[in-house]
Coordinates of C-alpha atoms in Angstrom, one line a residue:
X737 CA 74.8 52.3 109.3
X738 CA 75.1 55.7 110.4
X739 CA 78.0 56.6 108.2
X740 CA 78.3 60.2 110.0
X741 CA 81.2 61.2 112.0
X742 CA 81.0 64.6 113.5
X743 CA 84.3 66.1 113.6
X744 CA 84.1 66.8 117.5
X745 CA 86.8 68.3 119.4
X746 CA 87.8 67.4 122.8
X747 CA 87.9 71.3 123.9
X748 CA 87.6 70.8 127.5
X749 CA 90.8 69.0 127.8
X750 CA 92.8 71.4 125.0
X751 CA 91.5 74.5 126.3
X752 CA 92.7 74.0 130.0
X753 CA 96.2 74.6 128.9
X754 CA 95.8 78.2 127.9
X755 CA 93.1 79.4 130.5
X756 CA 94.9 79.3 133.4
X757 CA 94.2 82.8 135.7
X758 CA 97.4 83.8 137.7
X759 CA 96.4 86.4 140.2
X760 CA 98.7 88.5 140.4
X761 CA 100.8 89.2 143.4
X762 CA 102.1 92.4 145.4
X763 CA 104.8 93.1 146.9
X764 CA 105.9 95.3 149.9
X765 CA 108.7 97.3 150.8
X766 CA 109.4 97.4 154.1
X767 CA 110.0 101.2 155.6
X768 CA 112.5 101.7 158.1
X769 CA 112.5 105.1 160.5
X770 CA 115.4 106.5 161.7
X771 CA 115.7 108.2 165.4
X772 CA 117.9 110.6 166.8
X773 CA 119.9 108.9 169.9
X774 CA 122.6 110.0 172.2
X775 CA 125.6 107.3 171.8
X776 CA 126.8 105.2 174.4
X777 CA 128.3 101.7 173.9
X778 CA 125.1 99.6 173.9
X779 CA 123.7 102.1 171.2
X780 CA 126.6 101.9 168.9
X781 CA 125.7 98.2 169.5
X782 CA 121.9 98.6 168.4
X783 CA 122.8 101.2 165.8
X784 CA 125.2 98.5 163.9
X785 CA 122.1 96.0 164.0
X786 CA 119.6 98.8 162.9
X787 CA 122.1 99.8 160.2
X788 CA 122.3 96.1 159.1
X789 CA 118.2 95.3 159.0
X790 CA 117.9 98.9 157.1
X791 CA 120.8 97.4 154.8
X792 CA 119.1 94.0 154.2
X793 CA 115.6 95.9 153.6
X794 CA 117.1 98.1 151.1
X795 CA 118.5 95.2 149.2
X796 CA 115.3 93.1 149.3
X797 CA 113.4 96.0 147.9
X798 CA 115.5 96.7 145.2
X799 CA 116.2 92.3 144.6
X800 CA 112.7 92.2 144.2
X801 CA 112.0 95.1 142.4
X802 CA 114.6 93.3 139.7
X803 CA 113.2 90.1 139.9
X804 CA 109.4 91.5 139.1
X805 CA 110.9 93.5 136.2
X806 CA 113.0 90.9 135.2
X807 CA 109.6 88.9 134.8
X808 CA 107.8 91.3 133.1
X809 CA 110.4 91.1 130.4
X810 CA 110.2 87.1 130.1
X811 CA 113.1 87.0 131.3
X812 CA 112.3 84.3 134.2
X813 CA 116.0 82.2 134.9
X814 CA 117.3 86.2 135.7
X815 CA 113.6 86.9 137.7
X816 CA 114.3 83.2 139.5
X817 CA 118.3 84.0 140.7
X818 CA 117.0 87.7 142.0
X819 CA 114.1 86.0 144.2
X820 CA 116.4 83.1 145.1
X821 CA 119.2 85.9 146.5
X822 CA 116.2 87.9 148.6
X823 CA 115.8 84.1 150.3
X824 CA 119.4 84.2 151.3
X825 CA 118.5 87.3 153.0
X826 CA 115.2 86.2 154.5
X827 CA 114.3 82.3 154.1
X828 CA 110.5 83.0 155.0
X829 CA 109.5 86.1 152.5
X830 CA 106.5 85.2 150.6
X831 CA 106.3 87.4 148.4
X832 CA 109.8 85.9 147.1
X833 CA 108.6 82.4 146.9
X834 CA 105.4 83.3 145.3
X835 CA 107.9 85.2 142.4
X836 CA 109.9 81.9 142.5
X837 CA 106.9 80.0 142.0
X838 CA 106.3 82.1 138.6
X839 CA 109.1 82.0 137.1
X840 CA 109.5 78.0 137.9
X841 CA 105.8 77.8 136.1
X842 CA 106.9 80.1 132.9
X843 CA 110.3 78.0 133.2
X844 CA 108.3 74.7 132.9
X845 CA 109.2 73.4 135.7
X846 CA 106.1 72.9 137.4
X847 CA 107.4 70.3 140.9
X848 CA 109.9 73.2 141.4
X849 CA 107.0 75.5 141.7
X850 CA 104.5 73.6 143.0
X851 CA 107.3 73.6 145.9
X852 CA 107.5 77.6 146.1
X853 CA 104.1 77.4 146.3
X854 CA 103.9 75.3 149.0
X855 CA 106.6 76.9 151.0
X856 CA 104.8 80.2 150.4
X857 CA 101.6 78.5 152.2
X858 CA 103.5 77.2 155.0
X859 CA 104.7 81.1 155.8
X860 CA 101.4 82.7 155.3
X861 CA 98.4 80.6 155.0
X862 CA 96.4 83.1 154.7
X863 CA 97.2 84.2 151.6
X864 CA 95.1 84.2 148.2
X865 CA 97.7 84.0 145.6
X866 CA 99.8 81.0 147.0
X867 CA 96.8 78.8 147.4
X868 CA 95.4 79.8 144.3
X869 CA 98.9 79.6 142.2
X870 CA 99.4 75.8 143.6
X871 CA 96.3 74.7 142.5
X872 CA 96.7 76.2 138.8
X873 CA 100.1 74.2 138.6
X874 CA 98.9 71.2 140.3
X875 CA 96.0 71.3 137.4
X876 CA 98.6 71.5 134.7
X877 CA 100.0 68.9 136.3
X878 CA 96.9 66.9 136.1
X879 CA 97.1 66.2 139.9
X880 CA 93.5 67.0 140.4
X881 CA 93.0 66.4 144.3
X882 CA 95.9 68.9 144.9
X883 CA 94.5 71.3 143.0
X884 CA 91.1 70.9 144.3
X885 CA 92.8 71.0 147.6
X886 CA 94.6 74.0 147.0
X887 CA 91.7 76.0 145.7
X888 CA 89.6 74.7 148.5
X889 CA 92.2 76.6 151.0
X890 CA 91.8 79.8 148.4
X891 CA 88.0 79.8 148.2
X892 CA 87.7 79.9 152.0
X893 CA 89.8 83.6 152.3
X894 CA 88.1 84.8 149.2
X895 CA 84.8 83.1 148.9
X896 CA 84.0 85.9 146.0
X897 CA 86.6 84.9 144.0
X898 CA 84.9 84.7 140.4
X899 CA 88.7 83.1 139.2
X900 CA 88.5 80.4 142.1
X901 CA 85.4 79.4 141.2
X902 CA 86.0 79.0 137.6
X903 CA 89.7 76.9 137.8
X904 CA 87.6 74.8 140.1
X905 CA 85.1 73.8 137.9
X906 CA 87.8 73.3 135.4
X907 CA 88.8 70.6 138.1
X908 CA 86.1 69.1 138.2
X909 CA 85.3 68.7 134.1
X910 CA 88.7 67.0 134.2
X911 CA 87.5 64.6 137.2
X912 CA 84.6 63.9 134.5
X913 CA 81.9 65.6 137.2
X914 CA 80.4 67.5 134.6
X915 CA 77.0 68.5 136.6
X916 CA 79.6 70.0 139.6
X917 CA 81.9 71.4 137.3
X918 CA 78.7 73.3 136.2
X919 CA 77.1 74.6 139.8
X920 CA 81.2 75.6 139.5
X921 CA 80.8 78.1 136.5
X922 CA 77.7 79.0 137.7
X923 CA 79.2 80.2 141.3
X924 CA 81.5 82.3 138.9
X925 CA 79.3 83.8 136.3
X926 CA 77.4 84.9 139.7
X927 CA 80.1 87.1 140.8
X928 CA 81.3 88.0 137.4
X929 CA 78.2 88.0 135.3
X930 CA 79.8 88.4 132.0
X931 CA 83.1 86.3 132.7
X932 CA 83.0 85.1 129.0
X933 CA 85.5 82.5 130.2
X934 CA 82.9 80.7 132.4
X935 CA 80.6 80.8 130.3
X936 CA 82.4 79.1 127.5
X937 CA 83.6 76.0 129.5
X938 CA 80.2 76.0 130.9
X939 CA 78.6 75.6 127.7
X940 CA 80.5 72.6 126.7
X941 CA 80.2 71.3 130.1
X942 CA 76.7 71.5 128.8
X943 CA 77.1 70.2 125.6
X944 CA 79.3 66.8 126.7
X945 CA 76.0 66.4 129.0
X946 CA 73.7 66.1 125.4
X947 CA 72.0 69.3 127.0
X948 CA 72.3 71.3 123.7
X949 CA 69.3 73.7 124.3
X950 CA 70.9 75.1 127.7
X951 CA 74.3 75.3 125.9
X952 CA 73.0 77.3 122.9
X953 CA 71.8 79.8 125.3
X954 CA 74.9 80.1 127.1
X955 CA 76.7 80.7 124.1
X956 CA 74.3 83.0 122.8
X957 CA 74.9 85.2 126.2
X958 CA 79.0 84.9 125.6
X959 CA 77.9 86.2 122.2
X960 CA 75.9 88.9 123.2
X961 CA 79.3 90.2 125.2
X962 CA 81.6 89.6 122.7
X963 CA 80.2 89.1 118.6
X964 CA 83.5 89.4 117.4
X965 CA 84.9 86.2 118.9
X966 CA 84.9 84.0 116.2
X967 CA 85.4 80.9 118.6
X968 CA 82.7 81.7 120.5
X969 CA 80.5 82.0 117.8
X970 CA 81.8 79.2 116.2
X971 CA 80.4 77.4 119.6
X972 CA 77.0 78.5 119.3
X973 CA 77.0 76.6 115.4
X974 CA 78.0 73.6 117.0
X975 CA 75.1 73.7 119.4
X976 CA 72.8 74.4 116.4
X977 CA 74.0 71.6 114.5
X978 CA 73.5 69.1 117.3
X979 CA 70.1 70.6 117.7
X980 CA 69.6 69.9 113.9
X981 CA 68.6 73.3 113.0
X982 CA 70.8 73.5 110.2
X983 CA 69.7 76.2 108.3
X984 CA 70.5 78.4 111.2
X985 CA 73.7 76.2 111.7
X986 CA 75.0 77.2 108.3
X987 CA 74.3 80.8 109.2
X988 CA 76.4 80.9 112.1
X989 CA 79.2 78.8 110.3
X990 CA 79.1 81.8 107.6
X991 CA 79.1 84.4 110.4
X992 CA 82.6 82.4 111.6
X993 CA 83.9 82.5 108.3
X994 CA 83.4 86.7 108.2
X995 CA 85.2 87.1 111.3
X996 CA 87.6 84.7 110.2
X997 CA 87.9 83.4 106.6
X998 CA 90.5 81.1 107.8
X999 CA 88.8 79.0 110.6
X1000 CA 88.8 75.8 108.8
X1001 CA 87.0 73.7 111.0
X1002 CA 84.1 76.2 110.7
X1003 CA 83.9 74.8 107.1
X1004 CA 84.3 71.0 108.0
X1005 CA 81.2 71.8 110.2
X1006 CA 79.2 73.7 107.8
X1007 CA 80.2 71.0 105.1
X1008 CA 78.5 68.5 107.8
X1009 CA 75.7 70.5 108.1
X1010 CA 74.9 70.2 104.2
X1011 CA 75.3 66.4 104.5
X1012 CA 72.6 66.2 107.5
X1013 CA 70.3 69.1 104.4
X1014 CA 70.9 66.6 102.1
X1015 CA 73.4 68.7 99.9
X1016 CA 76.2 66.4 98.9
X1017 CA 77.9 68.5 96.6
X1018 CA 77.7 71.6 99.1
X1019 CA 79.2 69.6 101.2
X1020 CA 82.2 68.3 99.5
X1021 CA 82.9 71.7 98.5
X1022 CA 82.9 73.5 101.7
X1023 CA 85.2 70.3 102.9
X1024 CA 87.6 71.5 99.9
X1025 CA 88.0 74.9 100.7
X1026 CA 88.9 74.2 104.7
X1027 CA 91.4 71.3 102.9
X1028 CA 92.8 73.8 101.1
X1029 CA 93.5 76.3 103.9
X1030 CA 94.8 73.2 105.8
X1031 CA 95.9 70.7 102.9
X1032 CA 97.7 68.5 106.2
X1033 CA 94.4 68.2 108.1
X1034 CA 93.3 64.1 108.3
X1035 CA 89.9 64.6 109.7
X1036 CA 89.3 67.1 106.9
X1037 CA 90.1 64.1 104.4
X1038 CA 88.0 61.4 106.8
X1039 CA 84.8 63.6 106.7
X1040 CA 85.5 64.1 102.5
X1041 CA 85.8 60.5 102.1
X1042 CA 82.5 60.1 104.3
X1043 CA 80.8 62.6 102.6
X1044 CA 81.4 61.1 99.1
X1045 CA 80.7 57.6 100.6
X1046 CA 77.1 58.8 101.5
X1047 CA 76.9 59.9 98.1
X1048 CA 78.0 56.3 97.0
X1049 CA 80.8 58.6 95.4
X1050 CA 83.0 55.4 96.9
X1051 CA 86.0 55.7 94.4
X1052 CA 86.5 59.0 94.8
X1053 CA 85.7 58.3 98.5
X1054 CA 88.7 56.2 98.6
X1055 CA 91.0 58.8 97.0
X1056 CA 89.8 61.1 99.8
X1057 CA 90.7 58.5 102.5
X1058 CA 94.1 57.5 100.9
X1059 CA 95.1 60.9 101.1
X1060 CA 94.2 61.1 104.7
X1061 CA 96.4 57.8 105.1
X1062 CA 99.6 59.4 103.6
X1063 CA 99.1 62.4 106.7
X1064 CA 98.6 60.0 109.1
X1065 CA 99.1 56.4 108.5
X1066 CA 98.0 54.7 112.1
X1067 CA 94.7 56.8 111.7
X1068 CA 92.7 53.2 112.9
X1069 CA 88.8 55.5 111.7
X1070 CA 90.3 56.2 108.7
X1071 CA 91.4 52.7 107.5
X1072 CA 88.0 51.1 108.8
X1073 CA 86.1 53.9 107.0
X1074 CA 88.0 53.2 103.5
X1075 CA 87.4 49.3 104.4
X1076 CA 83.5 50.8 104.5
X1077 CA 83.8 52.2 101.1
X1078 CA 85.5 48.7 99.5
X1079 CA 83.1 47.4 101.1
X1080 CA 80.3 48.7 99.3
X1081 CA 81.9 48.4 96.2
X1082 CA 82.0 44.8 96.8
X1083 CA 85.9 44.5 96.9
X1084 CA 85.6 42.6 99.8
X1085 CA 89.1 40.9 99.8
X1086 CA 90.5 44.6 100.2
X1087 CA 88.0 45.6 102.5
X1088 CA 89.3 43.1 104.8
X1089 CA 92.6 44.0 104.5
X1090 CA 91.8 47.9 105.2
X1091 CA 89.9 47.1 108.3
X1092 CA 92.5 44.8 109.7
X1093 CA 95.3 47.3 109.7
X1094 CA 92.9 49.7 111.7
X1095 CA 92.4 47.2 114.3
X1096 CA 96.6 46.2 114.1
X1097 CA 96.3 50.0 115.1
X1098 CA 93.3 49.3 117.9
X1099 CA 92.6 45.9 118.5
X1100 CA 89.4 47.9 120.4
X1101 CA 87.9 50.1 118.1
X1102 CA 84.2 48.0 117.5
X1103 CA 83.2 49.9 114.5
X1104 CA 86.3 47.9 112.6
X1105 CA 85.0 44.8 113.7
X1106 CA 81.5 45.6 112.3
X1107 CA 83.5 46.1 109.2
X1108 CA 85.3 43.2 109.1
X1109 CA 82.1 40.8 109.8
X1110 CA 80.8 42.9 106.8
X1111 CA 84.0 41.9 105.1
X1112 CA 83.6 38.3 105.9
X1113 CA 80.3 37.8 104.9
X1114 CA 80.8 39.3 101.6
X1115 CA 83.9 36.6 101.6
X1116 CA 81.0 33.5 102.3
X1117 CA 83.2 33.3 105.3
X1118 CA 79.7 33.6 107.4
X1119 CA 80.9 31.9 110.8
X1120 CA 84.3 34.2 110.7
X1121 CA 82.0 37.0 110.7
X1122 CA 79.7 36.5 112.9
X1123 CA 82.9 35.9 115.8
X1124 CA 83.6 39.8 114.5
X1125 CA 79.8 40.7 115.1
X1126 CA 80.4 39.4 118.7
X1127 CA 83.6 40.5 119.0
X1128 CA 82.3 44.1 118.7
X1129 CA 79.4 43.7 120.9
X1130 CA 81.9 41.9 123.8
X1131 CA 83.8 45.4 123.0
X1132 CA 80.3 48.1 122.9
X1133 CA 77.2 45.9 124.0
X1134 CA 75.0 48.9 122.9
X1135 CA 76.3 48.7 119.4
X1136 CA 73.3 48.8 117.3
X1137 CA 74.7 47.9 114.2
X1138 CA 76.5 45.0 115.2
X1139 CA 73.4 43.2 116.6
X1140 CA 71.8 44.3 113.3
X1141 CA 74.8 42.7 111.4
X1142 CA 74.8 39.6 112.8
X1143 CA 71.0 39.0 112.8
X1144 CA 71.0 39.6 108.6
X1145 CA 74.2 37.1 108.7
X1146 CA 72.2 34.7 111.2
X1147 CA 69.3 34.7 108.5
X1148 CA 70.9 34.1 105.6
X1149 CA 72.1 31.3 107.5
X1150 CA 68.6 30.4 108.3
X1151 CA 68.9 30.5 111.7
X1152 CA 65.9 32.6 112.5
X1153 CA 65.2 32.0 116.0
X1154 CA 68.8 33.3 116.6
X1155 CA 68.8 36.3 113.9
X1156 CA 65.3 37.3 116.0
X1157 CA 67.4 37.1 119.4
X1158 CA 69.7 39.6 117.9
X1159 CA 67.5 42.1 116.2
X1160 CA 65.6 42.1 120.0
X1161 CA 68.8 42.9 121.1
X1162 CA 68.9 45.7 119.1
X1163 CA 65.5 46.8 119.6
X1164 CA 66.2 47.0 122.8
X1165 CA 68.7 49.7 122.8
X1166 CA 67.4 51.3 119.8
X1167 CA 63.2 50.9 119.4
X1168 CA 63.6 53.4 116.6
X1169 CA 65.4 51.7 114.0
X1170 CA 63.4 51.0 110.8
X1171 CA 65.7 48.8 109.3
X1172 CA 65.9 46.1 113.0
X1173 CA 62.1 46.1 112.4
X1174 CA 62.0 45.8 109.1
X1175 CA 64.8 42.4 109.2
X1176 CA 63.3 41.1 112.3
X1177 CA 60.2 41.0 110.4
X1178 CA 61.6 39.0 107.5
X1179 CA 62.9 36.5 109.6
X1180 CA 59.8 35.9 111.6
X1181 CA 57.9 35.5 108.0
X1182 CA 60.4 33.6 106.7
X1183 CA 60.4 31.3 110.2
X1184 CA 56.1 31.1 109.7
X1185 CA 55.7 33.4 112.1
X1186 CA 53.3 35.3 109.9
X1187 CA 51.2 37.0 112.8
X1188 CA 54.4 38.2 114.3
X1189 CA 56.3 39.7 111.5
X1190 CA 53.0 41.6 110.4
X1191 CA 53.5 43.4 114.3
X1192 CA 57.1 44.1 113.3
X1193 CA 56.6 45.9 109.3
X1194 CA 53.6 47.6 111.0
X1195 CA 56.5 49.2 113.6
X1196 CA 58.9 49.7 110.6
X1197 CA 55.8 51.4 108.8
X1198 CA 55.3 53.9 112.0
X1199 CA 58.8 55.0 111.7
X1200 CA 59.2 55.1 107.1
X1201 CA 55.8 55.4 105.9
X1202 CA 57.1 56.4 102.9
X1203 CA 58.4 52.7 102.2
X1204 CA 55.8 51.2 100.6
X1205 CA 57.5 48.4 99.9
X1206 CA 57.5 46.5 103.0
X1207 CA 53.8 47.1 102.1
X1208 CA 54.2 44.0 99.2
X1209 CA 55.5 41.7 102.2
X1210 CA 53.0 42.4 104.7
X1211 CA 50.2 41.9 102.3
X1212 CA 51.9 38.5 101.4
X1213 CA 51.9 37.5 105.3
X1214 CA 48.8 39.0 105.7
X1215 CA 47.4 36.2 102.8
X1216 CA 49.2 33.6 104.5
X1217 CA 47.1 34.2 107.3
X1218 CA 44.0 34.5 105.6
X1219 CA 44.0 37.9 106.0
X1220 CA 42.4 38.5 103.0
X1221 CA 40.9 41.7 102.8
X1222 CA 43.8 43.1 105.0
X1223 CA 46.1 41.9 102.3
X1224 CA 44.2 43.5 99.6
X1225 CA 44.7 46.7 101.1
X1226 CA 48.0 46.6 101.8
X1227 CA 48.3 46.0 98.1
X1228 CA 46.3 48.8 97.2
X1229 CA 48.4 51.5 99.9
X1230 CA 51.3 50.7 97.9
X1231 CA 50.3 50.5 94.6
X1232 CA 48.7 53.8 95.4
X1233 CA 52.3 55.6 96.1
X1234 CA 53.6 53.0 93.0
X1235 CA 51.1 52.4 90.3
X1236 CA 54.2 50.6 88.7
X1237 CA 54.7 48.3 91.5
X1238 CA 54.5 44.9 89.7
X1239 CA 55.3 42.8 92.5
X1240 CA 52.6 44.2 94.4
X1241 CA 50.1 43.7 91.5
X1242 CA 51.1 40.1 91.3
X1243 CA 51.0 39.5 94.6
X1244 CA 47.3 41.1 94.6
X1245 CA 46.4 38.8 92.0
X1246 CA 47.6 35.8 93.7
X1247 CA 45.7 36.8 97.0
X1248 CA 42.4 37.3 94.7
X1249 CA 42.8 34.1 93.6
X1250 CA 43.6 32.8 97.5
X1251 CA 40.1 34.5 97.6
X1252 CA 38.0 32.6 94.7
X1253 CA 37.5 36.1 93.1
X1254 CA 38.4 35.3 89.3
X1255 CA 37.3 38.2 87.9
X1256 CA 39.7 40.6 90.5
X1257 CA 42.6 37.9 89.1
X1258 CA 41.6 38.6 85.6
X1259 CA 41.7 42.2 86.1
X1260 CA 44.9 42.3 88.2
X1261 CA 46.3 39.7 85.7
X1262 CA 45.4 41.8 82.4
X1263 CA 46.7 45.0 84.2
X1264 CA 50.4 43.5 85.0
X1265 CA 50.6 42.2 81.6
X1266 CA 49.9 45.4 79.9
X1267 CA 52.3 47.2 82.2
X1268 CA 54.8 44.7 82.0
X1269 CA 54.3 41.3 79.6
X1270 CA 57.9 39.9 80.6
X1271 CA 55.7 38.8 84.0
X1272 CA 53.8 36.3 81.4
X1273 CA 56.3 33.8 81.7
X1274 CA 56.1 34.2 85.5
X1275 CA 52.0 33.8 85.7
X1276 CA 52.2 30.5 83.5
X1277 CA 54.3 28.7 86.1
X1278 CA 51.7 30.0 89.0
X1279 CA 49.6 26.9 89.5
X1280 CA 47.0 29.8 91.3
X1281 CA 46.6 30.9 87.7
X1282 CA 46.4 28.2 86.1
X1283 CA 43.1 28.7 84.8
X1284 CA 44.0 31.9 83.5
X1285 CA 46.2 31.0 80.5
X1286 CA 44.4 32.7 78.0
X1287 CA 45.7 35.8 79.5
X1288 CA 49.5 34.8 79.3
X1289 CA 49.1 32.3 76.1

C-alpha cells in the first residue's frame, strides 16, 4: 500500500476569499452655472427651482464626499447612512448605489449588496464597476451563474479588462472547468503580462489537471516577478515534488524557509520530500520543527505518524497519531491510518476498533474499509473481510489495493480462480504494480497453472529486477513444466545476486535430479550442506534424494 499522503491544500477554493479585485469607482460632482436674469414673476418661479437643484447638488456632493471618506476609514454603517441620505435626494444616482453596494460587501451583507448592485445596473448598464462589483459578490456567494452572468455584462464594455478576465476564470475553477478557467487566466496574463495573481491560480489550475511541467513554468515566471514571495515560491516546490525531482524540491522548500522561517507547511513538504529520497530520519525531523512552530497542526501529526509507519517506527507511529487525535478527534484519515499501524503490529483486535471509529466518522472513506478487511483477516474472520474488500471497491472501483486485498484473502482461502479475477481487476487499472503480478502469479502456480504464472513473475521481474526471489518460484514452475534448463537458470540469476540463497540451491538440486544429472545434485547437495547443514534433515525426507544419503547421513 502506498502509505504516502501528500499534505495537499485545496488553494483554489481558500484563496478565492481574499483575491477578490474591486474596481474602484468615481464619482462626479455635478456643476451648476449661475446667469444673470431680469426678474419678473415666472423667473422668481424658475429661480426658486434653480436655487433648489443647486441646493440638492451641493448636498449630494458633499453626502458623497462623506460617505467615500467615511469608507476609506472602515467606517462603512456611517459610509452606508451618507449614501442612503443622497438616495433620498435622487433615487437613481449610481454612483450612490455602487458606494452602498461597498459598504453592504465590507458590512457582510452580501444580498443587500448584491441588490445595490443590481439597482446600480438597472440605472446605467453601461457601467464597468456595477457589473463587475455584482459578479465579485455573487462569487463570494458561490452563486456561480450570476456571477458569470454579471462579468459577462462587464467583459463586453471593457473587453481589456485583465481583472474581468481573471474573476472569471476564478468562476469557472469553482464550476470545476479547469481547462476554461485556464484560456481565462490566459486572456488576463495577455493584457497584464505580469499579473502575478493570474498566474498563480493558473498554475494550480494546472496543477489539479496533473499537468505539473506547465505549472512549474508558470510558477517559475510569477517567480521571476516577485522572488521574495515566499508563497509563490513555495508553489514552484510543490510542482517539483510532484514532478519527483526532489533534490531540487528540497532546495526550493529551503529557499521558503529563508524568506520565511515560519512557513510550516514548507517543512511538512520538505519532510515528504525526504521520505520519497529515502531519508526517514530527515524526515521526521523537518516534520518536528514545523510541529513545533504549529504544535495544534493535525496533518503535521498524520504525515509524522506516516512517516514513522514507513519506517516500521509503528509505536512511536501511534504516539504521533494519538496526538493528532487529541487536536481533532473526528479526523476519520487519522484513525484509519493508526488502525494501519496496529495493523502491522499485528494488534489486530485494536486495529479494528481504530478503523471503525473513522468510518462511524465516514461511513465512505474506502481506504478504512481496506483497513478493516486487513483487520478481519488478521482476526481469521476471512468472509467479514472480504464484504470490506467489496465494500470499498462498491465505494472507489479503481481502488487498487482493495482488489489486491481481496485476491491474497481469496487465496488463502484457496479460491484461485476468484483471487485471479481480482488481481485482473487490478491489473487492469494499474498494469504497473509488481506486487498484483507477483500474487496473481502465486495463485496461478498454486491452481497448476504453471505456464501462466511463469508469464505473470516474468511481468513482476520487468518492473523489480532486483527481486530475485520470485526468481526461486519461477524456476520451480519452470521444473514443473519440464522446463529444465529454463529452470536452471533462473536458479543460477538468483543465486548470482544471493550466493546465500538456500532455497534456490535446493530447489536447483531438486530440478537436477528432475533432470537425471547426479553429479549436478551431488554438487548442489554438498554445497547447501556446507553453507547451511540444518537443510540435512530437509534432504533426507526428499524422496528425489534419496540416493544421496551419504551426503546428509
Amino acid at each position: 500500500m502506498n502509505k504516502k499522503r501528500y499534505f495537499l491544500l485545496n488553494i483554489l477554493s481558500i484563496i478565492i476569499i481574499n483575491m477578490f479585485i474591486f474596481v474602484s469607482f468615481y464619482f462626479y460632482k455635478n456643476s451648476v452655472l449661475a446667469q444673470d436674469k431680469i426678474e419678473t414673476k415666472e423667473d422668481i418661479f424658475y429661480d426658486v427651482i434653480m436655487a433648489q437643484e443647486l441646493f440638492s447638488s451641493d448636498t449630494k456632493s458633499s453626502l458623497m464626499s462623506e460617505g467615500i471618506n467615511a469608507c476609506k476609514r472602515g467606517e462603512y454603517e456611517k459610509a452606508l447612512d451618507k449614501f442612503n441620505k443622497v438616495i433620498e435626494i435622487n433615487t437613481d444616482y449610481y454612483d450612490a448605489w455602487i458606494g452602498i453596494g461597498n459598504s453592504l460587501f465590507n458590512l457582510g451583507r452580501f444580498d443587500d449588496a448584491i441588490s445595490a448592485f443590481s439597482k446600480a445596473t438597472q440605472i446605467d448598464p453601461d457601467k464597468f464597476e456595477a457589473w463587475n462589483n455584482k459578479g465579485l459578490v455573487s462569487l463570494r456567494l458561490r452563486k456561480y451563474p450570476e456571477a458569470i452572468e454579471a462579468f459577462s455584462h462587464a467583459i463586453k464594455i471593457k473587453p481589456d479588462s485583465h481583472e474581468v478576465c481573471y474573476n472569471i476564470g476564478l468562476v469557472l475553477s469553482e464550476l470545476g472547468k479547469v481547462n476554461d478557467a485556464i484560456g481565462a487566466f490566459d486572456k488576463a496574463l495577455k493584457f497584464k503580462p505580469d499579473f502575478v495573481e493570474a498566474l498563480d491560480l493558473k498554475g494550480l489550475a494546472l496543477a489539479q489537471m496533473r499537468r505539473f511541467d506547465e505549472a512549474l513554468k508558470v510558477y517559475e515566471r510569477a517567480v521571476e516577478i516577485l522572488p521574495d514571495d515566499d508563497e509563490l515560491v513555495y508553489r514552484k516546490g510543490l510542482m517539483l515534488l510532484r514532478l519527483k525531482r526532489y533534490e531540487e524540491a528540497v532546495n526550493v522548500f529551503n529557499q521558503v524557509l529563508r524568506l520565511n522561517p515560519n512557513h510550516y507547511v514548507a517543512l511538512i513538504d520538505k519532510g515528504m520530500t525526504f521520505d520519497e529520497m529515502g531519508k526517514g530520519n530527515e524526515a521526521v525531523e523537518a516534520f518536528d520543527l514545523a510541529l513545533k512552530i504549529k504544535p495544534d497542526f493535525v496533518e503535521g501529526w498524520n504525515v509524522k505518524g506516516l512517516s514513522l509507519t514507513q519506517q516500521s517506527r509503528y509505536t512511536e507511529a501511534i504516539v504521533a497519531f494519538d496526538k493528532a487525535l487529541e487536536l481533532n478527534p473526528n479526523a476519520h484519515m487519522v484513525w484509519s491510518n493508526k488502525g494501519l499501524s496496529q495493523i502491522l503490529l499485528k494488534d489486530y483486535q485494536n486495529a479494528l476498533t481504530s478503523v471503525e471509529k473513522a468510518l462511524h466518522i465516514s461511513p465512505d472513506f474506502f481506504p478504512a474499509w481496506t483497513n478493516k478487511g486487513i483487520a478481519l483477516n488478521g482476526l481469521q474472520r476471512s468472509e467479514e473481510s472480504i464484504k470490506a474488500f467489496d465494500m470499498a471497491i462498491e465505494l472507489q472501483p479503481g481502488y487498487t489495493k482493495a482488489w489486491i486485498n481481496k485476491g491474497e484473502v481469496l487465496a488463502q482461502l484457496q479460491r484461485y480462480d476468484d483471487a485471479i479475477k481480482a488481481f485482473d481487476a487490478a491489473i487492469d487499472i494499474n498494469p504497473n504494480m509488481f506486487e498484483t503480478w507477483y500474487n496473481k502469479g502465486l495463485a496461478q502456480y498454486f491452481s497448476n497453472k504453471y505456464d501462466d504464472s511463469v508469464k505473470s513473475f516474468d511481468n513482476a521481474l520487468i518492473l523489480r529486477p532486483e527481486f530475485y526471489e520470485i526468481l526461486n518460484i519461477k524456476g520451480i514452475a519452470l521444473t514443473k513444466l519440464c522446463k529444465y534448463e529454463d529452470a536452471v537458470k533462473a536458479f543460477e540469476i538468483a543465486l548470482s545476486v544471493n550466493p546465500m540463497f538456500y532455497d534456490a540451491l535446493y530447489n536447483m538440486a531438486c530440478t537436477y535430479a528432475s533432470m537425471g544429472n547426479k553429479e549436478q545434485v551431488s554438487n548442489t547437495l554438498s554445497k547447501l550442506i556446507q553453507l547451511n547443514a540444518s537443510y540435512k534433515e530437509k534432504i533426507s525426507q526428499e524422496p528425489l534424494f534419496k540416493d544421496y544419503a551419504i551426503l546428509y547421513q
